[in-house]
Structures are given as C-alpha cells and as structure tokens.
Short mmCIF file of C-alpha atoms and ligand atoms in Angstrom, two decimals:
data_model
loop_
_atom_site.label_atom_id
_atom_site.label_comp_id
_atom_site.label_asym_id
_atom_site.label_seq_id
_atom_site.Cartn_x
_atom_site.Cartn_y
_atom_site.Cartn_z
CA UNK D 879 -0.29 1.33 29.60
CA UNK D 880 -1.28 3.29 32.71
CA UNK D 881 0.81 5.83 34.54
CA UNK D 882 -0.34 7.32 37.80
CA UNK D 883 1.17 9.85 40.17
CA UNK D 884 3.39 8.77 43.12
CA UNK D 885 2.59 10.96 46.00
CA UNK D 886 4.76 11.57 49.14
CA UNK D 887 8.23 10.67 47.60
CA UNK D 888 10.02 13.73 48.81
CA UNK D 889 11.17 13.62 52.29
CA UNK D 890 10.07 16.40 54.87
CA UNK D 891 12.20 19.46 54.54
CA UNK D 892 13.20 18.96 50.93
CA UNK D 893 11.91 20.88 48.16
CA UNK D 894 13.19 18.92 45.16
CA UNK D 895 15.67 16.17 44.17
CA UNK D 896 18.69 15.45 42.03
CA UNK D 897 19.76 12.04 40.59
CA UNK D 898 22.54 11.31 38.23
CA UNK D 899 22.93 8.02 36.04
CA UNK D 900 25.20 6.70 33.41
CA UNK D 901 24.27 4.16 30.69
CA UNK D 902 26.16 1.50 28.65
CA UNK D 903 28.62 0.51 31.29
CA UNK D 904 30.32 -2.79 30.48
CA UNK D 905 33.95 -4.19 30.46
CA UNK D 906 35.11 -3.06 27.01
CA UNK D 907 38.34 -1.13 27.10
CA UNK D 908 40.15 1.30 24.89
CA UNK D 909 41.83 -1.68 23.04
CA UNK D 910 38.35 -2.59 21.90
CA UNK D 911 36.03 -0.13 19.90
CA UNK D 912 35.64 2.08 22.89
CA UNK D 913 36.28 2.19 26.62
CA UNK D 914 32.88 1.50 28.31
CA UNK D 915 34.39 1.03 31.75
CA UNK D 916 36.90 -1.65 31.16
CA UNK D 917 39.73 0.66 31.70
CA UNK D 918 38.37 1.28 35.19
CA UNK D 919 39.52 4.67 36.80
CA UNK D 920 42.29 5.15 34.37
CA UNK D 921 39.61 5.60 31.61
CA UNK D 922 35.98 6.47 31.24
CA UNK D 923 35.10 5.40 35.04
CA UNK D 924 37.71 7.81 36.08
CA UNK D 925 35.28 10.72 35.17
CA UNK D 926 32.55 9.07 37.45
CA UNK D 927 35.29 8.81 40.29
CA UNK D 928 36.15 12.47 39.87
CA UNK D 929 32.57 13.59 40.13
CA UNK D 930 32.09 11.39 43.27
CA UNK D 931 35.36 12.87 44.76
CA UNK D 932 34.41 16.38 44.21
CA UNK D 933 30.80 16.21 45.17
CA UNK D 934 30.33 14.37 48.53
CA UNK D 935 26.61 14.82 48.27
CA UNK D 936 26.34 13.13 44.82
CA UNK D 937 24.81 9.61 44.40
CA UNK D 938 25.44 7.66 41.14
CA UNK D 939 23.54 4.80 39.33
CA UNK D 940 25.47 2.97 36.68
CA UNK D 941 23.35 1.03 34.18
CA UNK D 942 25.46 -1.92 33.30
CA UNK D 943 24.86 -4.35 30.38
CA UNK D 944 25.46 -7.90 31.67
CA UNK D 945 26.75 -9.24 28.17
CA UNK D 946 27.14 -6.42 25.70
CA UNK D 947 27.16 -7.45 22.12
CA UNK D 948 27.20 -4.46 19.87
CA UNK D 949 30.49 -3.92 18.47
CA UNK D 950 29.33 -0.96 16.01
CA UNK D 951 26.37 1.19 16.90
CA UNK D 952 25.78 2.05 13.02
CA UNK D 953 24.88 -0.47 10.30
CA UNK D 954 27.83 -1.96 8.59
CA UNK D 955 26.11 -4.61 6.33
CA UNK D 956 24.70 -2.81 3.28
CA UNK D 957 23.00 -4.96 0.49
CA UNK D 958 21.56 -7.49 2.96
CA UNK D 959 19.72 -4.85 4.90
CA UNK D 960 17.75 -4.05 1.72
CA UNK D 961 16.32 -7.37 1.06
CA UNK D 962 12.70 -7.42 2.23
CA UNK D 963 11.89 -10.14 4.77
CA UNK D 964 15.64 -10.89 5.52
CA UNK D 965 16.47 -7.28 6.64
CA UNK D 966 14.32 -7.66 9.76
CA UNK D 967 15.91 -10.97 10.54
CA UNK D 968 19.65 -10.14 10.51
CA UNK D 969 21.96 -8.01 12.54
CA UNK D 970 22.83 -4.96 10.73
CA UNK D 971 26.38 -5.06 11.98
CA UNK D 972 28.40 -8.10 13.16
CA UNK D 973 28.13 -8.74 16.89
CA UNK D 974 30.74 -9.64 19.56
CA UNK D 975 30.25 -13.25 20.30
CA UNK D 976 27.94 -14.22 23.11
CA UNK D 977 29.81 -14.09 26.43
CA UNK D 978 32.69 -12.02 25.12
CA UNK D 979 32.00 -9.05 27.44
CA UNK D 980 29.87 -11.02 30.05
CA UNK D 981 30.71 -9.22 33.16
CA UNK D 982 31.27 -12.34 35.34
CA UNK D 983 34.37 -12.96 33.22
CA UNK D 984 35.77 -9.57 34.45
CA UNK D 985 36.36 -9.86 38.07
CA UNK D 986 38.55 -6.72 38.41
CA UNK D 987 35.69 -4.74 36.65
CA UNK D 988 33.09 -5.98 38.99
CA UNK D 989 35.39 -5.61 42.08
CA UNK D 990 36.00 -1.91 40.90
CA UNK D 991 32.28 -1.24 40.63
CA UNK D 992 31.55 -2.79 43.96
CA UNK D 993 34.08 -0.37 45.78
CA UNK D 994 32.86 2.72 44.12
CA UNK D 995 31.25 4.90 47.10
CA UNK D 996 27.58 6.07 46.89
CA UNK D 997 27.15 4.13 43.70
CA UNK D 998 24.35 1.78 42.59
CA UNK D 999 24.45 -0.65 39.79
CA UNK D 1000 21.44 -1.60 37.93
CA UNK D 1001 20.54 -3.55 34.61
CA UNK D 1002 20.70 -1.99 31.20
CA UNK D 1003 19.33 -4.77 29.07
CA UNK D 1004 20.88 -8.05 28.61
CA UNK D 1005 22.94 -7.70 25.34
CA UNK D 1006 21.96 -4.21 24.16
CA UNK D 1007 21.26 -5.61 20.60
CA UNK D 1008 18.36 -6.47 18.35
CA UNK D 1009 17.98 -7.73 14.71
CA UNK D 1010 16.94 -5.43 12.10
CA UNK D 1011 17.11 -1.71 11.73
CA UNK D 1012 16.83 -0.57 15.18
CA UNK D 1013 19.90 -2.50 16.31
CA UNK D 1014 20.46 -0.97 19.75
CA UNK D 1015 16.88 -1.20 20.80
CA UNK D 1016 16.83 -4.42 22.66
CA UNK D 1017 13.17 -4.70 23.52
CA UNK D 1018 10.77 -4.42 20.66
CA UNK D 1019 8.35 -7.20 19.77
CA UNK D 1020 9.20 -9.72 22.28
CA UNK D 1021 6.54 -11.52 24.36
CA UNK D 1022 6.10 -11.09 27.97
CA UNK D 1023 7.57 -14.62 28.46
CA UNK D 1024 10.64 -13.81 26.36
CA UNK D 1025 11.19 -10.48 28.33
CA UNK D 1026 10.95 -12.60 31.42
CA UNK D 1027 13.67 -14.99 30.17
CA UNK D 1028 15.91 -12.14 29.10
CA UNK D 1029 15.48 -10.42 32.59
CA UNK D 1030 16.14 -13.77 34.38
CA UNK D 1031 19.33 -14.31 32.30
CA UNK D 1032 20.57 -10.82 32.97
CA UNK D 1033 19.94 -11.07 36.82
CA UNK D 1034 21.74 -14.54 36.74
CA UNK D 1035 24.79 -13.03 35.19
CA UNK D 1036 24.86 -10.21 37.79
CA UNK D 1037 24.58 -12.71 40.49
CA UNK D 1038 27.17 -15.03 39.07
CA UNK D 1039 29.40 -12.01 38.77
CA UNK D 1040 28.91 -10.88 42.35
CA UNK D 1041 27.92 -7.27 41.40
CA UNK D 1042 26.13 -5.51 44.01
CA UNK D 1043 23.07 -3.97 42.55
CA UNK D 1044 19.66 -2.42 43.04
CA UNK D 1045 16.46 -3.63 41.33
CA UNK D 1046 16.19 -1.20 38.59
CA UNK D 1047 16.12 -1.45 34.83
CA UNK D 1048 16.88 1.08 32.07
CA UNK D 1049 15.87 -0.40 28.75
CA UNK D 1050 18.40 0.15 25.95
CA UNK D 1051 17.34 3.07 23.76
CA UNK D 1052 14.48 3.94 26.16
CA UNK D 1053 12.29 1.44 24.61
CA UNK D 1054 10.10 -0.27 27.21
CA UNK D 1055 7.04 -2.00 25.37
CA UNK D 1056 4.13 -3.14 27.48
CA UNK D 1057 5.40 -6.71 27.47
CA UNK D 1058 8.73 -5.75 29.13
CA UNK D 1059 6.91 -3.58 31.72
CA UNK D 1060 4.77 -6.53 32.66
CA UNK D 1061 7.88 -8.72 32.92
CA UNK D 1062 9.55 -6.21 35.09
CA UNK D 1063 6.58 -5.77 37.33
CA UNK D 1064 6.19 -9.50 37.62
CA UNK D 1065 9.74 -10.00 38.56
CA UNK D 1066 9.28 -7.40 41.28
CA UNK D 1067 11.69 -4.78 39.77
CA UNK D 1068 11.54 -1.58 41.76
CA UNK D 1069 11.90 1.04 39.09
CA UNK D 1070 12.44 1.46 35.17
CA UNK D 1071 13.73 4.59 33.25
CA UNK D 1072 11.89 4.69 29.79
CA UNK D 1073 11.48 8.18 28.91
CA UNK D 1074 13.72 11.06 28.00
CA UNK D 1075 12.55 14.45 27.30
CA UNK D 1076 15.03 17.45 26.92
CA UNK D 1077 12.69 19.73 25.09
CA UNK D 1078 9.30 19.90 26.76
CA UNK D 1079 9.28 23.10 28.88
CA UNK D 1080 9.25 22.27 32.55
CA UNK D 1081 6.17 22.57 34.69
CA UNK D 1082 4.21 20.51 37.23
CA UNK D 1083 1.95 19.07 34.71
CA UNK D 1084 4.42 18.71 31.78
CA UNK D 1085 4.27 15.18 30.16
CA UNK D 1086 7.09 13.42 28.08
CA UNK D 1087 6.90 13.53 24.38
CA UNK D 1088 10.55 12.76 23.23
CA UNK D 1089 12.28 9.27 23.54
CA UNK D 1090 10.68 6.14 25.23
CA UNK D 1091 7.24 6.40 26.87
CA UNK D 1092 5.04 9.36 26.01
CA UNK D 1093 2.55 10.83 28.58
CA UNK D 1094 4.71 10.26 31.73
CA UNK D 1095 5.36 13.09 34.00
CA UNK D 1096 8.55 15.13 33.14
CA UNK D 1097 9.63 15.88 36.57
CA UNK D 1098 7.76 13.31 38.99
CA UNK D 1099 8.19 9.59 39.58
CA UNK D 1100 5.06 7.72 38.56
CA UNK D 1101 3.53 4.37 38.88
CA UNK D 1102 3.76 2.32 35.56
CA UNK D 1103 1.49 -0.45 34.81
CA UNK D 1104 1.68 -2.24 31.48
CA UNK D 1105 -0.89 -4.90 30.83
CA UNK D 1106 0.82 -7.48 28.47
CA UNK D 1107 -1.07 -8.37 25.34
CA UNK D 1108 -0.07 -11.95 25.51
CA UNK D 1109 -2.21 -13.84 27.74
CA UNK D 1110 -4.13 -13.81 30.95
CA UNK D 1111 -0.93 -14.66 33.17
CA UNK D 1112 0.26 -11.05 32.58
CA UNK D 1113 1.32 -8.62 35.43
CA UNK D 1114 -2.20 -7.31 35.98
CA UNK D 1115 -2.40 -10.10 38.57
CA UNK D 1116 0.43 -8.48 40.65
CA UNK D 1117 -0.09 -5.11 42.31
CA UNK D 1118 1.74 -2.58 40.45
CA UNK D 1119 4.80 -1.50 42.39
CA UNK D 1120 7.04 -0.54 39.48
CA UNK D 1121 8.17 3.19 39.50
CA UNK D 1122 8.95 5.14 36.32
CA UNK D 1123 11.55 7.78 36.08
CA UNK D 1124 11.99 10.41 33.18
CA UNK D 1125 15.28 11.57 32.26
CA UNK D 1126 14.98 15.39 31.88
CA UNK D 1127 18.48 16.63 31.70
CA UNK D 1128 21.79 15.97 29.71
CA UNK D 1129 24.96 17.50 28.46
CA UNK D 1130 23.06 19.82 26.21
CA UNK D 1131 20.55 20.98 28.79
CA UNK D 1132 21.08 24.58 30.52
CA UNK D 1133 21.21 25.53 34.18
CA UNK D 1134 17.86 27.19 33.47
CA UNK D 1135 16.26 23.88 32.86
CA UNK D 1136 17.85 22.42 36.17
CA UNK D 1137 16.49 25.48 38.09
CA UNK D 1138 13.06 25.17 36.66
CA UNK D 1139 12.94 21.33 37.65
CA UNK D 1140 13.96 22.37 41.16
CA UNK D 1141 11.53 25.28 41.34
CA UNK D 1142 8.65 23.05 40.22
CA UNK D 1143 9.44 20.63 43.14
CA UNK D 1144 10.49 17.87 40.79
CA UNK D 1145 13.24 15.42 40.38
CA UNK D 1146 16.12 16.47 38.20
CA UNK D 1147 17.18 13.35 36.65
CA UNK D 1148 20.51 13.73 34.82
CA UNK D 1149 21.88 11.26 32.29
CA UNK D 1150 25.23 10.47 30.72
CA UNK D 1151 26.47 7.80 28.51
CA UNK D 1152 29.99 6.22 29.71
CA UNK D 1153 31.64 6.83 26.35
CA UNK D 1154 31.75 9.84 24.22
CA UNK D 1155 32.86 8.35 20.78
CA UNK D 1156 33.08 4.83 19.60
CA UNK D 1157 31.32 2.07 17.39
CA UNK D 1158 30.80 4.70 14.62
CA UNK D 1159 28.89 7.33 16.64
CA UNK D 1160 29.46 10.33 18.89
CA UNK D 1161 27.18 10.62 21.96
CA UNK D 1162 26.06 14.02 22.77
CA UNK D 1163 25.97 13.13 26.51
CA UNK D 1164 29.16 11.09 26.44
CA UNK D 1165 30.89 11.60 29.85
CA UNK D 1166 33.97 13.46 28.83
CA UNK D 1167 35.82 16.12 30.50
CA UNK D 1168 33.72 18.94 29.06
CA UNK D 1169 30.62 17.32 30.29
CA UNK D 1170 32.02 16.79 33.73
CA UNK D 1171 32.89 20.47 33.80
CA UNK D 1172 29.36 21.49 32.91
CA UNK D 1173 27.85 19.24 35.51
CA UNK D 1174 30.19 20.53 38.23
CA UNK D 1175 29.23 24.01 37.45
CA UNK D 1176 25.53 23.19 37.72
CA UNK D 1177 25.81 21.18 40.87
CA UNK D 1178 27.94 23.92 42.75
CA UNK D 1179 25.28 26.50 41.64
CA UNK D 1180 22.42 24.40 42.72
CA UNK D 1181 24.17 23.46 46.11
CA UNK D 1182 24.77 27.27 46.57
CA UNK D 1183 21.33 28.25 45.77
CA UNK D 1184 19.21 25.71 47.52
CA UNK D 1185 21.63 24.13 50.06
CA UNK D 1186 19.90 21.48 52.33
CA UNK D 1187 16.54 22.09 50.75
CA UNK D 1188 17.87 19.70 47.94
CA UNK D 1189 17.75 16.03 48.19
CA UNK D 1190 20.68 14.40 46.61
CA UNK D 1191 19.52 11.00 46.15
CA UNK D 1192 19.46 7.84 43.71
CA UNK D 1193 16.83 6.30 41.64
CA UNK D 1194 16.64 3.34 44.01
CA UNK D 1195 16.10 5.64 47.02
CA UNK D 1196 13.37 7.61 45.41
CA UNK D 1197 11.67 4.29 44.24
CA UNK D 1198 12.05 2.99 47.84
CA UNK D 1199 10.20 6.14 49.17
CA UNK D 1200 7.33 5.65 46.71
CA UNK D 1201 7.05 1.97 47.51
CA UNK D 1202 6.98 2.72 51.11
CA UNK D 1203 4.00 4.77 50.66
CA UNK D 1204 2.13 1.68 49.51
CA UNK D 1205 2.66 -0.55 52.56
ZN1 ZN G 2745 22.31 2.11 26.14
#
C-alpha cells in the first residue's frame, strides 16, 4: 500500500480546514436495540440537526450502512466460539435478517436525510458484520472481486432508496485491506476514511499509528493506492484518484489538539458515532448532548480565533479539490 501527499488542497486564503462526520447511521429506532437515526429529528439525528442549526458554517458527512445487520456489538454466543475451525465461521452474535434494515424499505428515513441541509451521505460498509471474533470489521480477508461485489450491492441499495450521496466510503471499524482499497479505486470512489489516531502528537509530518491504516498523514489528505494481491486485474491499471482521510479528533480530544491541527495547516477531521449506548457497548464518541456541548464550545472558539481563515468543508469537497489538481 502506498500513500503519497496531496498538494494544493487548501483554497487560497485558508490556513486550515474542519470536517465533521458521523458513523453507523441506519434506520434502527429506540424500539430496536438502539436509535441509529430511525427516530429522525426526535432522536439521535436531532443532535445533528441541532449542530447544523447553531453553526451555519458547519458541513456534515453521514456514513450510512445500507443494510445494517449487527444486533449486538459484543459476542453473545459462548461455547461455539471456543471450537477451533468453527469459531472463524460463525457469527458471534445473532444477526438481524438480511434486508431488515435495508434503507430502501424506510422511505421516511431516506427523505429526512435528503432534506438535511449542508449534509452529505456516504457509504459505511454494506452490513457492518463479519463472521468470527472481529464481528463489526466487515472487510477482512475478502478478495478484490468480493469487495467489488459488496460495494456494488451497497451502491445499488443507495440508488434504489433514492438517497442522495457522495462517492466516499468509511470501512466499518476503520479496516481497509488492500483488496478493498483496490476495489474502491476501481469503482471510482473519491475518498476513503480508514485511519483514526487520537494520540499521536500533531505535527506536519506526524503519521497515523492507531486504528486502521498506519503511516498515513495525521492531518493531511493523501492519495492511497492499494495494489490487490489477487490477480493482474487489480486497480494498478487505473490511475490512483482515491483520497485518504484520517480521523484525528473525537469526544475525548481536547481543544489544544484541535488548535494544534489548525496551527499546523491541517484538516481537523472530527468523528462521532450516531448512538451512545446500545448493542451491549457504550461509544466514547457517541453523539449525545454532552458531546454536542463539547463540539459547540470548540467550534465557537475556533471560529472566534481564526474566523474566515478556517475552511469549514466536507470530506467530499476536500477530495474534489485534491482530484482537481490531477486534471
Ligand atoms: Zn461503524
């Protein structure tokens, strides 16, 4: 896997940029295991609405799972998961039946997302599930051809649902193996977010070393090229136009980290998850009222300090700037 610097992505007059994205959006409601957007503005997505209302400069990217199947996010099957050979081949918790949360079956959910202002939707996997112990890590050992088929199915569901979206992809649990990157590039996706690093000290040259891809820039978009190991039809034939973004900020991060990214001329890429608690876990960066308050304090401070020098943008827009430098 090769990562190379994208140059010239900041517009003239801007010293740094801010993006905000939310993962795991799908039509489950509070009557299911957890509200992941299905309660619309009355529930979890109301937090997103509140942030959009109060911060007219803010742009949001919602990563939506087309056919979410994880009912629990922790294993519930015990003895089966101890049997060698079998343990890798079963789901460690029962799944929701295929199609149950497929977004084209929820027209109100789709209509709601389509009317949110200054909001892009993009793909977050297909099912968000995998057999074996890493049950939420959808892309692991699959071949490029399998990844291509999964992407095609995901895109087809978005299209059938009529969900307006951009050509971005957030692999569930950050994991983007080379076969997936090759498939994304081949299908002409514009960007992928597959690294999260909340610990590495911020600097111009800092590289990611936490979740997902290691060695990507902590604060700058990069070109990502993943040559697939399964055959000569891999993406190496297609020029690399896939932009990689690192998540470098979440609920547990401080205003000092945000300022350091801005001072270093980077992209402050903030992540949240749409639900705080559900499926047996609590998300540190679940978008609850406390996280919204934290974000609002930081955004007001950044706006006050840097004003128009800060580019409030979206992942798709930054990727578009990067890709424009190629043509
Ligand atoms: Zn996820």
